PDB file of C-alpha atoms in Angstrom:
ATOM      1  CA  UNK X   1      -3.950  15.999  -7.863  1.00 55.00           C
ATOM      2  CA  UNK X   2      -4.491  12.800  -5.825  1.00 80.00           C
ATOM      3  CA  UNK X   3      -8.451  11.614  -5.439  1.00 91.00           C
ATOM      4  CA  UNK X   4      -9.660  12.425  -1.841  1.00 95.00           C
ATOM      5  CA  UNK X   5     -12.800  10.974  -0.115  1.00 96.00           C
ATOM      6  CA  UNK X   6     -14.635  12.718   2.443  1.00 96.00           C
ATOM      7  CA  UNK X   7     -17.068  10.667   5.178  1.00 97.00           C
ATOM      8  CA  UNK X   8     -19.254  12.869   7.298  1.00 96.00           C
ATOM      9  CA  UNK X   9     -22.467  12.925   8.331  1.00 92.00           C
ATOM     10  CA  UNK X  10     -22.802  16.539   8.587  1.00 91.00           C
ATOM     11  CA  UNK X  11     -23.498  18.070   5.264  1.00 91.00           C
ATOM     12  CA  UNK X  12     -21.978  21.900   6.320  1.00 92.00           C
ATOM     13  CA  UNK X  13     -19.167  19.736   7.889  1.00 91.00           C
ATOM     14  CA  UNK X  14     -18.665  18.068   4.406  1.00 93.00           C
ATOM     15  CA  UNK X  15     -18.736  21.093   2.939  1.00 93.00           C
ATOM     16  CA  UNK X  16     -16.143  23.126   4.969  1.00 91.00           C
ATOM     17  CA  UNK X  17     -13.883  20.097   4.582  1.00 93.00           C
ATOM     18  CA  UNK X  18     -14.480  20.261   0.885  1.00 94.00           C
ATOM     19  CA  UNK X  19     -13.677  23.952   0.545  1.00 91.00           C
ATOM     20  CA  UNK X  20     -10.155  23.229   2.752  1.00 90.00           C
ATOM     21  CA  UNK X  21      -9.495  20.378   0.315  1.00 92.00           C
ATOM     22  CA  UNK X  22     -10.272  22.627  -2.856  1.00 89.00           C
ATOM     23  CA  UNK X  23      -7.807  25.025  -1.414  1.00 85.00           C
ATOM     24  CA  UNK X  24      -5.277  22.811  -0.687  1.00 80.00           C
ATOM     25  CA  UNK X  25      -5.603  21.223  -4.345  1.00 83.00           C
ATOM     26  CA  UNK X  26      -7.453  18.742  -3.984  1.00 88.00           C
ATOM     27  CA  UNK X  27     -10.004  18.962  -7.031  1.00 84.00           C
ATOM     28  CA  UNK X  28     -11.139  15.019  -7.680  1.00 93.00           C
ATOM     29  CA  UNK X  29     -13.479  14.942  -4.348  1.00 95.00           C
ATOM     30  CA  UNK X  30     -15.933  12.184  -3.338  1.00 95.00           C
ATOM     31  CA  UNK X  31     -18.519  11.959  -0.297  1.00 95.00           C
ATOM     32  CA  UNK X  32     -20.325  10.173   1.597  1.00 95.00           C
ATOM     33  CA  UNK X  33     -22.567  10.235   4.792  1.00 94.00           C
ATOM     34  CA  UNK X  34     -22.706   6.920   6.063  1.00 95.00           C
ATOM     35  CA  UNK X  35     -19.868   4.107   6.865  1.00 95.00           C
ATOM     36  CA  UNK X  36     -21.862   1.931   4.806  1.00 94.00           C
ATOM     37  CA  UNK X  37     -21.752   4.393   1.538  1.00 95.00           C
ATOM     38  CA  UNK X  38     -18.071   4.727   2.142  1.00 95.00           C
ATOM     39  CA  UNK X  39     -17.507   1.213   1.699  1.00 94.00           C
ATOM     40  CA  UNK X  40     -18.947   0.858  -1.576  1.00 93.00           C
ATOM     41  CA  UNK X  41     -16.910   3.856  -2.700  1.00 92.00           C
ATOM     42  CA  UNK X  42     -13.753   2.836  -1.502  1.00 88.00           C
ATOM     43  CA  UNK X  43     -14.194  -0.888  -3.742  1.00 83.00           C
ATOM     44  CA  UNK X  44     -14.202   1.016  -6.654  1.00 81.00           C
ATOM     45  CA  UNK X  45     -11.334   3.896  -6.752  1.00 86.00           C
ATOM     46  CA  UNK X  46      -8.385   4.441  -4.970  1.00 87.00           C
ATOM     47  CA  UNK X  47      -7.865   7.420  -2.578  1.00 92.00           C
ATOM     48  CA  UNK X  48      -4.813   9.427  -1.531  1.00 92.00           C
ATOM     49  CA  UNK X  49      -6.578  10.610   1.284  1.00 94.00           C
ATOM     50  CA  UNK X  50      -9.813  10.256   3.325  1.00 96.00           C
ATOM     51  CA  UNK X  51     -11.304  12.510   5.973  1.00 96.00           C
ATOM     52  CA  UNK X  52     -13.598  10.779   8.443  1.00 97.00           C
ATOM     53  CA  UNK X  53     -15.857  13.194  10.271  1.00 96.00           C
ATOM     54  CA  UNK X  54     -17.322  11.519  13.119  1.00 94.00           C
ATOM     55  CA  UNK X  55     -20.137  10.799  14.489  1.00 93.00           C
ATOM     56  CA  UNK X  56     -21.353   9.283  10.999  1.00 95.00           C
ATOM     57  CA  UNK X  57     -25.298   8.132  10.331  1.00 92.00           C
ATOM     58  CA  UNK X  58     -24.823   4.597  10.935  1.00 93.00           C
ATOM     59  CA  UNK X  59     -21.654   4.488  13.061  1.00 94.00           C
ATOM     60  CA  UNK X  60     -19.119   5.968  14.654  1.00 94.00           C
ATOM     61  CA  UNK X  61     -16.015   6.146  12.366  1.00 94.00           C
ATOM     62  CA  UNK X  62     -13.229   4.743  13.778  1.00 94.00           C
ATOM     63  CA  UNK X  63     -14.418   1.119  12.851  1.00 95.00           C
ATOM     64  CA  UNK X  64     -14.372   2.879   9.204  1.00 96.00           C
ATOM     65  CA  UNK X  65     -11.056   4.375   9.609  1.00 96.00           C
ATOM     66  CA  UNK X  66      -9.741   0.625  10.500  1.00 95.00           C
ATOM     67  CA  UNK X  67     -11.446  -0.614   7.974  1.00 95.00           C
ATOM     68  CA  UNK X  68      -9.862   1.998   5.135  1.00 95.00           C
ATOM     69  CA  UNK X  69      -6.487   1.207   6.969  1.00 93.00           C
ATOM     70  CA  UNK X  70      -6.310  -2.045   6.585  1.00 94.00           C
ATOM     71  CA  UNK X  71      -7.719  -2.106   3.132  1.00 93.00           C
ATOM     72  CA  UNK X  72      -6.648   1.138   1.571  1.00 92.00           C
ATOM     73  CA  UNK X  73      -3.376   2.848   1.486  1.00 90.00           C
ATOM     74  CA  UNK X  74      -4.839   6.026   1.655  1.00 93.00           C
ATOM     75  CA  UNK X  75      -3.815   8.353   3.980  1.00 93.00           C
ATOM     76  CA  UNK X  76      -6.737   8.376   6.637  1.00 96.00           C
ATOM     77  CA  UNK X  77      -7.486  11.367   8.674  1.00 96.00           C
ATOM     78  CA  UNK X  78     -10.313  11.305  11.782  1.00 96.00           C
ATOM     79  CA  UNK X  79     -12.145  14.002  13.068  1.00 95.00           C
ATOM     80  CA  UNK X  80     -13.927  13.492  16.092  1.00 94.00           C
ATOM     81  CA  UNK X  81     -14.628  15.973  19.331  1.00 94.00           C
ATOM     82  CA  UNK X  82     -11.636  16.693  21.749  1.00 93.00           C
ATOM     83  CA  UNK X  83     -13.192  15.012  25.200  1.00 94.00           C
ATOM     84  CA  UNK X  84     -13.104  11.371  23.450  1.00 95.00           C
ATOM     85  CA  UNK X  85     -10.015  11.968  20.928  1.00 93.00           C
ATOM     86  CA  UNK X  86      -7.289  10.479  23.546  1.00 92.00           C
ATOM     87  CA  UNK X  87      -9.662   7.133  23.982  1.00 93.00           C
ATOM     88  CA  UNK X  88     -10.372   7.329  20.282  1.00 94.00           C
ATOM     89  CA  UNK X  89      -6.697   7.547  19.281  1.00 93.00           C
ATOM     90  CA  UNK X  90      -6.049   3.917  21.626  1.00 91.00           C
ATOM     91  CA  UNK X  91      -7.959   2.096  19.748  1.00 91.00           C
ATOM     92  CA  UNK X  92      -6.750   2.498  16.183  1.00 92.00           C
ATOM     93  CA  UNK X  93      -3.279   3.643  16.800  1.00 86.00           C
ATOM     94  CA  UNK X  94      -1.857   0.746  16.025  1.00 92.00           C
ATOM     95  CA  UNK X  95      -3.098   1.491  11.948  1.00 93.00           C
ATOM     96  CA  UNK X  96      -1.940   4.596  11.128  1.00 91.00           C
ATOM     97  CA  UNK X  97      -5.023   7.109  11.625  1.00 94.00           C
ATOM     98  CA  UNK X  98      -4.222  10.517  12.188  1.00 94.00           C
ATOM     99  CA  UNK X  99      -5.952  11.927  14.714  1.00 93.00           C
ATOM    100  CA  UNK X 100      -7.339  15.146  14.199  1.00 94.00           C
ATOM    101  CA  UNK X 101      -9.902  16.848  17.674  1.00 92.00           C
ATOM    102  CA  UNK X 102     -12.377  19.164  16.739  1.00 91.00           C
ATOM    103  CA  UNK X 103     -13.407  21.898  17.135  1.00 88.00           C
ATOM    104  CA  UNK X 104     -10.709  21.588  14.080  1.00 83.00           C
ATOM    105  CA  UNK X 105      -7.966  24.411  13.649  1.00 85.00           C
ATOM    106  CA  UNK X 106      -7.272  25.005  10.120  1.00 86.00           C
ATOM    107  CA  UNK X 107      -3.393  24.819  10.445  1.00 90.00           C
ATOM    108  CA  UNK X 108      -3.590  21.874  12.537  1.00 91.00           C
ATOM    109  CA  UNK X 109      -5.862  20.325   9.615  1.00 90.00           C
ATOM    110  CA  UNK X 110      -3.278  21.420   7.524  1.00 89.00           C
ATOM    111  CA  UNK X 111      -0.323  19.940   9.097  1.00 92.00           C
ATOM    112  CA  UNK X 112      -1.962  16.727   9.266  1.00 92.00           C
ATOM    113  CA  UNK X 113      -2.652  16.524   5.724  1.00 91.00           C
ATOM    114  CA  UNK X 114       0.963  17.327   5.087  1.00 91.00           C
ATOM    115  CA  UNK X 115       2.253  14.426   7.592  1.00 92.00           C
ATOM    116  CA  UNK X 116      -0.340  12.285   6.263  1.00 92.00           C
ATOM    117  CA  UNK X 117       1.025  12.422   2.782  1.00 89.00           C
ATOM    118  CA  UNK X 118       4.261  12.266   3.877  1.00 92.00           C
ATOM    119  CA  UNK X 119       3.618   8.840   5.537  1.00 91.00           C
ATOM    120  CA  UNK X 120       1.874   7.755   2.453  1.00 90.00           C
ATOM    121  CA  UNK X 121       4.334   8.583   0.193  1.00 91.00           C
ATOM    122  CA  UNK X 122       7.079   6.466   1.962  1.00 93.00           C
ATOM    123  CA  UNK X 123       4.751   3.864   2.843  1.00 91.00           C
ATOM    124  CA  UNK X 124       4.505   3.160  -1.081  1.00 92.00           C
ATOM    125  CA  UNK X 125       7.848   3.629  -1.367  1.00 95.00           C
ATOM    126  CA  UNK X 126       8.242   0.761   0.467  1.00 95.00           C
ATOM    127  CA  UNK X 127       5.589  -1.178  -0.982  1.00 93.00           C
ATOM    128  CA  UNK X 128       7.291  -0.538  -4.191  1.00 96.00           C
ATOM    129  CA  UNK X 129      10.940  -2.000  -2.825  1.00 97.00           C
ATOM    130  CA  UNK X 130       9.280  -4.926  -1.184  1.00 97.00           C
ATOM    131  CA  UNK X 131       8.066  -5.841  -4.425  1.00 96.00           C
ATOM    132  CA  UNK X 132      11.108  -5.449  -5.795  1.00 97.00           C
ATOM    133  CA  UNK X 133      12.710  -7.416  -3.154  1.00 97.00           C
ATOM    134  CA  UNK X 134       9.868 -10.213  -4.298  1.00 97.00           C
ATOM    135  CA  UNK X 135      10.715 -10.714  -7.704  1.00 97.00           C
ATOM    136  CA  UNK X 136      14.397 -11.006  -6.678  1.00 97.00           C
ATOM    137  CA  UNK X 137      13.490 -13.928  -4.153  1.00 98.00           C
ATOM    138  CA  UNK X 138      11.402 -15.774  -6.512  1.00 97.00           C
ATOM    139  CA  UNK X 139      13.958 -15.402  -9.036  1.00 97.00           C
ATOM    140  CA  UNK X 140      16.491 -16.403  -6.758  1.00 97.00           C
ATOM    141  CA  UNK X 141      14.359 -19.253  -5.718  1.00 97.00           C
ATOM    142  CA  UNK X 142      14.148 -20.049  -9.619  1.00 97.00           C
ATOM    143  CA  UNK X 143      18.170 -19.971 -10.053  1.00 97.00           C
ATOM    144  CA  UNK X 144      18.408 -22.436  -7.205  1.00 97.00           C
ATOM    145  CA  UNK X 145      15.691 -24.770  -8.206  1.00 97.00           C
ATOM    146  CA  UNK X 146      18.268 -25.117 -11.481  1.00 97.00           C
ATOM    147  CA  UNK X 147      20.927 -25.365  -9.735  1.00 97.00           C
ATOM    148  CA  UNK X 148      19.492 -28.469  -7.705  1.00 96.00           C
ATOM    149  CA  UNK X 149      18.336 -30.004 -10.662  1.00 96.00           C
ATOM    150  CA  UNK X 150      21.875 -30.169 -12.394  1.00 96.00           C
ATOM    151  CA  UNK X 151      23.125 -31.336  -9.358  1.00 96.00           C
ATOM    152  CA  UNK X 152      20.936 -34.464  -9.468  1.00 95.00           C
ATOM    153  CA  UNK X 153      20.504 -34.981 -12.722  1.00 95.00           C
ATOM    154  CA  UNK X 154      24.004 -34.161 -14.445  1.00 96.00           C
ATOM    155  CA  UNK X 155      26.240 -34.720 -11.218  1.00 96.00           C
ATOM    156  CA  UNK X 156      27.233 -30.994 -10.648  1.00 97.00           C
ATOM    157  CA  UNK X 157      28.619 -29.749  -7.319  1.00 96.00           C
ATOM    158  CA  UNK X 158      27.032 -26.207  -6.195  1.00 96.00           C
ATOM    159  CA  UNK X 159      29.926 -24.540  -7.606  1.00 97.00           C
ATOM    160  CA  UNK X 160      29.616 -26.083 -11.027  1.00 97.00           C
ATOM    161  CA  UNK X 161      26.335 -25.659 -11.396  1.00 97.00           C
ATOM    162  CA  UNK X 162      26.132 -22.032 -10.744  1.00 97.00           C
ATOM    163  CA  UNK X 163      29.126 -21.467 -13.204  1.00 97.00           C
ATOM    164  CA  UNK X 164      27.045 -23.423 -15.815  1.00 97.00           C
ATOM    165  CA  UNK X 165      23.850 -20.932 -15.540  1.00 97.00           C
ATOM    166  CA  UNK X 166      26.232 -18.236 -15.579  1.00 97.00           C
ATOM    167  CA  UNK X 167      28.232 -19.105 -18.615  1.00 97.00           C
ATOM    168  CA  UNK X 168      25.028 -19.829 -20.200  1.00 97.00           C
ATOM    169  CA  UNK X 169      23.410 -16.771 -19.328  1.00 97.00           C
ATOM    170  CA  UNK X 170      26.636 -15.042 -21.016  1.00 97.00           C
ATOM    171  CA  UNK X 171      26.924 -16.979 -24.171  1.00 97.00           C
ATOM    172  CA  UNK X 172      23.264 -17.210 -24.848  1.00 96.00           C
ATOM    173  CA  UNK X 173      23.130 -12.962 -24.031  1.00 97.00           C
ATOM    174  CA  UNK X 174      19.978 -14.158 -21.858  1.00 97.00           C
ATOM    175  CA  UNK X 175      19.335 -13.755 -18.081  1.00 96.00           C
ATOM    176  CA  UNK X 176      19.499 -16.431 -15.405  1.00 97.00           C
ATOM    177  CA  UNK X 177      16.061 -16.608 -14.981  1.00 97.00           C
ATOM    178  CA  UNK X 178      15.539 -17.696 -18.612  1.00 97.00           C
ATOM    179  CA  UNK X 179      18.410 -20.222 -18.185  1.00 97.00           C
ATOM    180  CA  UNK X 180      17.127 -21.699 -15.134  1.00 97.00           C
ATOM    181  CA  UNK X 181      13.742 -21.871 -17.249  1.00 97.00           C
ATOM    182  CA  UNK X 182      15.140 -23.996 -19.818  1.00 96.00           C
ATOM    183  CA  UNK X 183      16.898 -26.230 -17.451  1.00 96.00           C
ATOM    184  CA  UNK X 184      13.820 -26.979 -15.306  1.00 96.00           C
ATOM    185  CA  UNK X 185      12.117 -27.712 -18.546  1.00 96.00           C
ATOM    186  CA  UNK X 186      14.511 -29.611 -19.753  1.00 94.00           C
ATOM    187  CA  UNK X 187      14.924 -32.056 -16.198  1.00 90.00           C
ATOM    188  CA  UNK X 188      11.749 -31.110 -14.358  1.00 83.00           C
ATOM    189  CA  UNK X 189       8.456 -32.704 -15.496  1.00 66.00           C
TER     190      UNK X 189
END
C-alpha cells in the first residue's frame, strides 16, 4: 500500500490514527510531532496521504497542510476541533485540504480517506495527461520549427514543407520528430 505520514503532536492521538491507518491498510507509516519535523520528512519520500492533527508543538497545522499542498500531491487530511473547523476550512480551501472536526467519527475519518484518494488518484491522472499533452506541444513546436526552416532556406510553402517531413518520416520508417531533427541540424546553426 501507498506510504502515509502522520503529524500530531499528541502521541495517543498519533497512535489511534496509526491503528485506523493499519486497519485501513496502510502498513508503510511515518510520524512526526512538530511542523518543522514534517518538513524534513516530506523532502525525502513521497506520501499518498498525510494526516495533520492539530494543534502541533510548534504551530498550528494548517500553514503545514498548505505547505504539503502546494508541494506534495499527497492527499492531505486536517484534524482540528469542531468550534474553529468552519474558519479553519476558509483559509486553505482554496488547496485541497480535507477537512476533518474532531472529536473525529471513525466513518467520517473513513469517508474522507476514501474521497481523499479518490481526488488524488484523478489529480495524477491528470498530471499524467498534461504531460502527455507536453511532449506533444514541444514536439509540435519541433515539427514547425522544420517546417519554417525549409520555408526559408529551400523556398517551401507551408504545404510543401509539411508533405516533405511527412514523406520523409515514411520513407526513412522514422518519426517526425527525428526528421525535423535532422533538418534543423542540417539549416539551423
Amino acid at each position: 500500500m501507498d506510504r502515509a505520514l502522520i503529524v500530531s503532536g499528541s502521541e495517543k492521538n498519533m497512535e489511534i490514527i496509526a491503528q485506523f491507518l493499519h486497519s485501513y491498510g496502510y502498513t508503510n507509516l511515518t510520524s512526526a510531532t512538530s511542523g518543522s519535523e514534517a518538513r524534513r520528512i516530506m523532502n525525502s519520500v513521497d506520501y499518498a496521504l498525510i494526516i495533520i492533527n492539530t494543534p502541533l508543538k510548534d504551530e498550528f497545522g494548517h500553514e503545514l497542510s498548505v505547505h504539503m499542498a502546494e508541494n506534495t500531491s499527497a492527499g492531505i487530511i486536517l484534524l482540528c476541533k469542531a468550534d474553529i473547523a468552519d474558519d479553519v476550512a476558509e483559509k486553505i480551501s482554496d488547496y485541497g485540504v480535507c477537512i476533518v472536526s474532531k472529536p473525529m467519527n471513525r466513518n467520517i475519518l473513513h469517508q474522507s480517506i476514501r474521497l481523499v484518494q479518490a481526488t488524488r488518484s484523478r489529480m495524477l491522472g491528470l498530471k499524467r495527461e498534461n504531460s502527455q499533452l507536453m511532449v506533444k506541444i514541444d514536439e509540435m513546436r519541433l515539427i514547425n520549427r522544420a517546417k519554417c526552416a525549409l520555408m526559408q532556406y529551400l523556398k517551401f510553402t507551408e504545404p510543401e514543407a509539411h508533405r516533405y517531413i511527412e514523406k520523409q518520416a515514411m520513407d526513412t520508417r522514422s518519426t517526425r520528430k527525428e526528421v525535423a531533427l535532422r533538418i534543423l541540424s542540417t539549416y539551423e546553426l
